[in-house]
Coordinates of C-alpha atoms and ligand atoms in Angstrom, one line a residue:
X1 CA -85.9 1.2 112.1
X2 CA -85.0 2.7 108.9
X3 CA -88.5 4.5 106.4
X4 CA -89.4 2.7 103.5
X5 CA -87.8 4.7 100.7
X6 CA -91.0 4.2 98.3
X7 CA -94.0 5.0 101.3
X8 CA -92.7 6.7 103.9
X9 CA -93.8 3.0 105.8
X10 CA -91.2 3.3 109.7
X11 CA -90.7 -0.8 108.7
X12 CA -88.4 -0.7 106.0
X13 CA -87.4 -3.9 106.5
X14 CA -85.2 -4.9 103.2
X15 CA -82.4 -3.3 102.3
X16 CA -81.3 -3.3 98.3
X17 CA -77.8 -2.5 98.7
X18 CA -76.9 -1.7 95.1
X19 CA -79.6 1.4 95.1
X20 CA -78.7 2.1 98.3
X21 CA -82.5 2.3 99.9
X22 CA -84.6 0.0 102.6
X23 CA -87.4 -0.9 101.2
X24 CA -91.3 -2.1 103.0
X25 CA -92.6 -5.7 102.6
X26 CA -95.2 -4.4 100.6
X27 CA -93.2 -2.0 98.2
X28 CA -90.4 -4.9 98.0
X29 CA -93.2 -7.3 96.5
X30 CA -94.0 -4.6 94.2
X31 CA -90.9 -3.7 92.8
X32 CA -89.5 -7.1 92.5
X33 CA -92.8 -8.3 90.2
X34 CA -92.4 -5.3 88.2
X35 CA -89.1 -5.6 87.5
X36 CA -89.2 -9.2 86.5
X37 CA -92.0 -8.4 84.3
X38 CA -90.3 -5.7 82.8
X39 CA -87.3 -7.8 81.9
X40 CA -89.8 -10.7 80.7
X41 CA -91.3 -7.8 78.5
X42 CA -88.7 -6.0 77.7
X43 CA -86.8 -9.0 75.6
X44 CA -89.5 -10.3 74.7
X45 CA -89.7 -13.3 76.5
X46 CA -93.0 -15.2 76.3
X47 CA -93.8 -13.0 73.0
X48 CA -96.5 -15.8 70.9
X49 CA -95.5 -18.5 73.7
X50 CA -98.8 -20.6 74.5
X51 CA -97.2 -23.0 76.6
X52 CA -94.2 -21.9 79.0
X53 CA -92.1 -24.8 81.0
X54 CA -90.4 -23.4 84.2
X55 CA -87.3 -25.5 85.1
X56 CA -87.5 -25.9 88.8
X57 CA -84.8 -27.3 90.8
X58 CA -86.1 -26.6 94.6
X59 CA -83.2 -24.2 95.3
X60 CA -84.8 -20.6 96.5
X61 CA -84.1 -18.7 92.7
X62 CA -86.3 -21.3 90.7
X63 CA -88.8 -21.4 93.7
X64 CA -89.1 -17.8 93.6
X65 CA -89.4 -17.9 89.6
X66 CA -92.3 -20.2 89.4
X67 CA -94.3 -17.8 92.0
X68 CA -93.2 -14.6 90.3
X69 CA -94.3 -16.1 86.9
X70 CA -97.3 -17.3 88.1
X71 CA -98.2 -13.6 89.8
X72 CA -97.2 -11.7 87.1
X73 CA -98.1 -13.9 84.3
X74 CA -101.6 -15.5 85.7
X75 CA -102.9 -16.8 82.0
X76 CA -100.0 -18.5 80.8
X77 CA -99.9 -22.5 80.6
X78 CA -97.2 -23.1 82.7
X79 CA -95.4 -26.4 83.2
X80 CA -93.2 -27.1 85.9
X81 CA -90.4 -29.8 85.2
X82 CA -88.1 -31.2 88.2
X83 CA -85.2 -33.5 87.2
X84 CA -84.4 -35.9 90.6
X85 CA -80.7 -35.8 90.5
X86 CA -80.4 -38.8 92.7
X87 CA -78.2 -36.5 95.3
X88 CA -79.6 -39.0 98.3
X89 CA -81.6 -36.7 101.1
X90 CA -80.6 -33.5 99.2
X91 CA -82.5 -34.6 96.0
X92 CA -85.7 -36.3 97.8
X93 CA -86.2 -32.4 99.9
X94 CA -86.1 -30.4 96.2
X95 CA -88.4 -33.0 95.0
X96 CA -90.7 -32.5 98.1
X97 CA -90.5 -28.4 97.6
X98 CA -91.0 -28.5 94.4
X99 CA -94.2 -30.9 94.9
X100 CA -95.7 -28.3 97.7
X101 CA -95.2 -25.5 95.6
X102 CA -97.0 -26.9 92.5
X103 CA -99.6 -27.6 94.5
X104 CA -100.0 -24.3 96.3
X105 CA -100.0 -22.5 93.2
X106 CA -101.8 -25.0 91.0
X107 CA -99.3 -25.9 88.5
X108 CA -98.6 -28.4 86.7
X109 CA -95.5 -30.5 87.7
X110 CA -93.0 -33.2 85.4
X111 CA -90.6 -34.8 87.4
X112 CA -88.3 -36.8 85.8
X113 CA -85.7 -39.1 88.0
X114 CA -82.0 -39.3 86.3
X115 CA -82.1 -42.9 88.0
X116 CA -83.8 -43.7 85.1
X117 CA -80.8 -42.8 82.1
X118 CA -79.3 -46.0 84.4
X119 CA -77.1 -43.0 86.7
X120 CA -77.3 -40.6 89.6
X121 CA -74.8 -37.8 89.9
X122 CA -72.8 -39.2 92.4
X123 CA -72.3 -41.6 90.0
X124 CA -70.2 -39.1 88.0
X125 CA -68.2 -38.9 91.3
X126 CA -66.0 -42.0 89.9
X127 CA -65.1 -40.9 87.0
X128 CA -63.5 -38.0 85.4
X129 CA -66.5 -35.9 85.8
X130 CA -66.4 -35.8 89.5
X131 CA -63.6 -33.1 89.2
X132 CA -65.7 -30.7 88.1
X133 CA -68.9 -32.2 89.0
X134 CA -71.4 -28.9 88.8
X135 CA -70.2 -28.8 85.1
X136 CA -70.9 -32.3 84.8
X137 CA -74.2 -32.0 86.2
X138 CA -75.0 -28.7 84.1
X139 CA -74.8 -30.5 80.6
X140 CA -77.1 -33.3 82.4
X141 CA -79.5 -30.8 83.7
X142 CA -79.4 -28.6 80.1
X143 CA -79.9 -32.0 77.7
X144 CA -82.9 -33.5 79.8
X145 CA -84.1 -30.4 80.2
X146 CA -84.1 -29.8 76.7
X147 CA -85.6 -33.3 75.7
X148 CA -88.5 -33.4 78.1
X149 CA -89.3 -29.4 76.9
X150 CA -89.5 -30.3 73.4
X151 CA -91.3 -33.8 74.1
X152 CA -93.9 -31.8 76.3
X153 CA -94.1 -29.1 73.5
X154 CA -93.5 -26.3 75.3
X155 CA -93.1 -23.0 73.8
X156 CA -90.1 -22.0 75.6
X157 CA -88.6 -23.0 79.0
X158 CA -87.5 -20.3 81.6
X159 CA -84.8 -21.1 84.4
X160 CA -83.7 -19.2 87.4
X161 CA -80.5 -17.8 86.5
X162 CA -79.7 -15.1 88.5
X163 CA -77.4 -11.9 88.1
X164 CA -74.9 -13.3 90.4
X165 CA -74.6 -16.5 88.2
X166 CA -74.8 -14.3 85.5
X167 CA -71.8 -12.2 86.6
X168 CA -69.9 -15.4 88.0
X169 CA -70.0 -16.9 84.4
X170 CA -69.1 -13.9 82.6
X171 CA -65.9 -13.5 85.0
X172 CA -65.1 -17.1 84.4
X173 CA -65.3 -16.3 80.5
X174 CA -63.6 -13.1 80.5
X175 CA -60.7 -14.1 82.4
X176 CA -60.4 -17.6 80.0
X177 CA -61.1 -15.5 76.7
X178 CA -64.2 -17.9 75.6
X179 CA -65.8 -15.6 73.1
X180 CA -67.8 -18.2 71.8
X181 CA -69.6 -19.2 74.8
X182 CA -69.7 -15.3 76.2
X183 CA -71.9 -14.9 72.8
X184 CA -74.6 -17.0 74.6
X185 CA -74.6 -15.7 77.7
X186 CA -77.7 -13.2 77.1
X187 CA -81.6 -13.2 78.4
X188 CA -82.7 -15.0 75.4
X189 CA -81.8 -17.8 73.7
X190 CA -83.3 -18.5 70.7
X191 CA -84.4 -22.1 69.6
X192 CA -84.7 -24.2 66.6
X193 CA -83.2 -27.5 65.6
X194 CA -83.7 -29.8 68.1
X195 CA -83.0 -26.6 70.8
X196 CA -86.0 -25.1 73.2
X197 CA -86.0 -21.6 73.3
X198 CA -84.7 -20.4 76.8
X199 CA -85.3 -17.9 78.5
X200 CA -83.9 -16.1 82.0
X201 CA -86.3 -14.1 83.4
X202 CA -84.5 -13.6 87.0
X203 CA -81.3 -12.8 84.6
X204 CA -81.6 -9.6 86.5
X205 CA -82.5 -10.0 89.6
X206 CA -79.6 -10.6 92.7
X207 CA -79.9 -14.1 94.7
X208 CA -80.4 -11.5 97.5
X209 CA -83.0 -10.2 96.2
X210 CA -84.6 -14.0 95.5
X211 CA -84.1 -14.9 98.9
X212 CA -86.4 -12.1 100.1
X213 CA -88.9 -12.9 97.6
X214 CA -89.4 -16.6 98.6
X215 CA -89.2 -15.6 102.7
X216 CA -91.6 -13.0 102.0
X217 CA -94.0 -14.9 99.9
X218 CA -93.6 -17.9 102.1
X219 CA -92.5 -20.1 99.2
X220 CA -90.8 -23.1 100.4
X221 CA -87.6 -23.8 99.3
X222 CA -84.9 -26.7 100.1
X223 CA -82.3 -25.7 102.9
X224 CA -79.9 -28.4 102.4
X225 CA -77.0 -27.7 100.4
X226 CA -75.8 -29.9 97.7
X227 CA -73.3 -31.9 99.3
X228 CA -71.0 -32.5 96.0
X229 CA -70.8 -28.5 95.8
X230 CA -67.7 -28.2 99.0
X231 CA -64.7 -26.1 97.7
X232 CA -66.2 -25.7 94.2
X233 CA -64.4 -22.6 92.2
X234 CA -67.6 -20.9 91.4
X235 CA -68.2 -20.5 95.0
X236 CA -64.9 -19.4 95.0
X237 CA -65.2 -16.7 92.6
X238 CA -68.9 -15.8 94.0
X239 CA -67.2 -14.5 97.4
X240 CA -64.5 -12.1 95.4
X241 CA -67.7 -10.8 93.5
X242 CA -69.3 -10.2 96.7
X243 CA -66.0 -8.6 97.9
X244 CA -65.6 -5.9 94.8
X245 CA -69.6 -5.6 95.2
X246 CA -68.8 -4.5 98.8
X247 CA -66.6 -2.5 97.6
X248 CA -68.2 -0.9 94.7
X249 CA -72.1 -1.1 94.8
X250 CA -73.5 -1.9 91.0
X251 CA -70.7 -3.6 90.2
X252 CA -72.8 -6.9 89.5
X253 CA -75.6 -4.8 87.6
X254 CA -72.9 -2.5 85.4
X255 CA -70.6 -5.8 84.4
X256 CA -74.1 -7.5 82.9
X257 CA -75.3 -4.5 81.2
X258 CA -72.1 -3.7 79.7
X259 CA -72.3 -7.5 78.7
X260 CA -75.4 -7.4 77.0
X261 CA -75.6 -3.8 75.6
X262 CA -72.0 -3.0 74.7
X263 CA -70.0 -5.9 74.2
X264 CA -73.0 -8.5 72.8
X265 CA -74.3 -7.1 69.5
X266 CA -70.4 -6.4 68.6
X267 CA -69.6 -10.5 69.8
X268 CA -72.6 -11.6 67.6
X269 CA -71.2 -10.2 64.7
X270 CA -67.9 -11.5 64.2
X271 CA -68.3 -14.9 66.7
X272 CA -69.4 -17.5 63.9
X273 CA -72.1 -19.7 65.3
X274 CA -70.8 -23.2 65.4
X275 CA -72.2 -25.6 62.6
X276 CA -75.0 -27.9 64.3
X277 CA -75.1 -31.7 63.6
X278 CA -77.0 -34.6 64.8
X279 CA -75.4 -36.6 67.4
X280 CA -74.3 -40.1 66.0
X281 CA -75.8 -41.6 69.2
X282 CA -79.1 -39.5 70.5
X283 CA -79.6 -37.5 67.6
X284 CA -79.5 -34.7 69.5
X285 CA -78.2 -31.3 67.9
X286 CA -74.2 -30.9 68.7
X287 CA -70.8 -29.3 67.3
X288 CA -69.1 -32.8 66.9
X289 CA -69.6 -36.3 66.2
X290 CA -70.9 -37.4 69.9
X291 CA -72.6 -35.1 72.2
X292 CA -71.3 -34.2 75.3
X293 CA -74.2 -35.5 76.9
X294 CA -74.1 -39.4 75.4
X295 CA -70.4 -38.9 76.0
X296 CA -70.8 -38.7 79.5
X297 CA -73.4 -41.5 79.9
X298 CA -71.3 -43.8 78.1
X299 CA -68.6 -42.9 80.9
X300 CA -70.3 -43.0 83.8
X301 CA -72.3 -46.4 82.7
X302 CA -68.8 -48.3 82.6
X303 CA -68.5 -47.2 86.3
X304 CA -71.7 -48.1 87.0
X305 CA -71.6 -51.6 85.9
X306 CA -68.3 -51.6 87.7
X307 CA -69.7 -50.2 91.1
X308 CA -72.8 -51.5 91.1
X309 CA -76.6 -50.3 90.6
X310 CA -77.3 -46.6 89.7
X311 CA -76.1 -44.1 93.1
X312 CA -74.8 -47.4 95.0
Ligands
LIG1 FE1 -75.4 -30.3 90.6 FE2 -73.3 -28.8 91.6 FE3 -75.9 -28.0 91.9 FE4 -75.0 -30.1 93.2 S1 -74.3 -28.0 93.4 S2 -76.9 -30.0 92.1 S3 -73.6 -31.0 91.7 S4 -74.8 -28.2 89.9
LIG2 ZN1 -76.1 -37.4 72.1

């Protein structure tokens, strides 16, 4: 069995391919809660927060967020909010993970169930939406998110992004030329106006590197798979990432901090940020009339009342 690169330990177990080194259980702990920290640190991240909400959907990244927070950041008020997506079996085990993790760690836990906006994602399913159904259920999961941060008054709300979204999104963006959404791809996002502040503090963390953190730690996670997720492109686009990581260790960490060091601050200068106003319908902050949000619900609602009761 390999040495531990940090302590000599003969059980260096974990392997972190981009630096090339195996590390111990006990170093791996160590440097994965110092470098989240640091990142939480170095932007900033919880700077005059009182109260944080950590969006926790069951899966192993926001799992592993929620514990890493708590460990590194053992004062801070934290919140846990769940949305139950209705997914049948899928959606009942995050909302059971979520639950045994709270309690383990003694936070605080929201859930909210989408059944209750009269829809369930598969809902979306029959309508337009269901072609590209993880972007569907992204602007449900960012607007409820949003609306049950700012009704609990949280100070900002951290999710579990990792680099390997990260990366996947900025490919997608590149290769379309959507400057005005690469401008917000960045560990901070600042709040205001009807907007939480958010904040990514796994933004540079791998999902490998998750994984080992939750089996390690024990953290319970849900092992199904979303079963709406089958042939997605992001998937897609995540296995040639893995390829050219293969390929070319770092790739994954040099694309982001090109991102966010090079290109960014010269983006945020000449992208205009889009003009803000209240949604005619939820009064909600958006760039047109409707947002996309109550534009969606009004959709899926005529299906509903077409199909029958809410995930039926
Ligand atoms: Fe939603 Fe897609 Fe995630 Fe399923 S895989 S929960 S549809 S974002
Ligand atoms: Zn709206």
């Amino acid at each position: 069995m390999p040495r531990c690169a940090r302590c000599g330990s003969p059980e260096g177990a974990i392997y972190i391919d981009y630096m090339k080194k195996y590390l111990c259980r006990e170093c791996f702990l160590k440097f994965y809660e110092r470098k989240v920290k640091n990142t939480v640190l170095k932007h900033g991240m919880f700077k005059g927060a009182v109260k944080v909400g950590v969006a926790v959907s069951g899966g192993k990244d926001s799992m592993a967020l929620l514990r890493v927070i708590r460990n590194t950041f053992p004062n801070m008020e934290l919140t846990a909010l769940h949305i139950n997506l209705g997914i049948g079996e899928y959606s009942e085990e995050c909302e059971l993970k979520v639950k045994e993790l709270c309690e383990e760690l003694g936070v605080k836990l929201v859930v909210y169930k989408l059944a209750d906006e009269g829809f369930t994602i598969p809902d979306l399913m029959n309508t337009h939406y269901g072609k590209r159904i993880c972007g569907a259920c992204g602007i449900v999961k960012r607007y409820l998110m949003n609306k049950l941060s700012l009704e609990l008054g949280v100070d900002r709300l951290a999710t579990g992004h990792n680099l390997d979204d990260t990366v996947e999104l900025l490919l997608e963006l590149y290769l379309t030329g959507r400057v005005e959404e690469l401008v917000r791809v960045k560990p901070v996002l600042e709040g205001g106006r009807g907007m939480v502040a958010k904040v990514k503090p796994l933004i540079e963390m791998t999902e490998k590197e998750n994984f080992w953190y939750t089996h390690l730690t024990n953290t319970p996670f849900a092992m199904l798979e979303c079963p709406l997720v089958k042939g997605s492109r992001m998937i897609a686009r995540k296995k040639i990432i893995a390829k050219i990581e293969e390929e070319l260790p770092g790739f994954k960490h040099l694309l982001y901090k090109s991102h966010v060091k090079r290109i960014l601050p010269r983006l945020e200068k000449t992208v205009e940020k889009p003009e803000l106003k209240a949604c005619e319908l939820c009064q909600m902050p958006t760039t047109g009339k409707v947002c996309a949000y109550c534009k969606l619900v009004s959709k899926v609602l005529e299906t509903v009342k077409a199909h029958g009761k809410a995930g039926g």
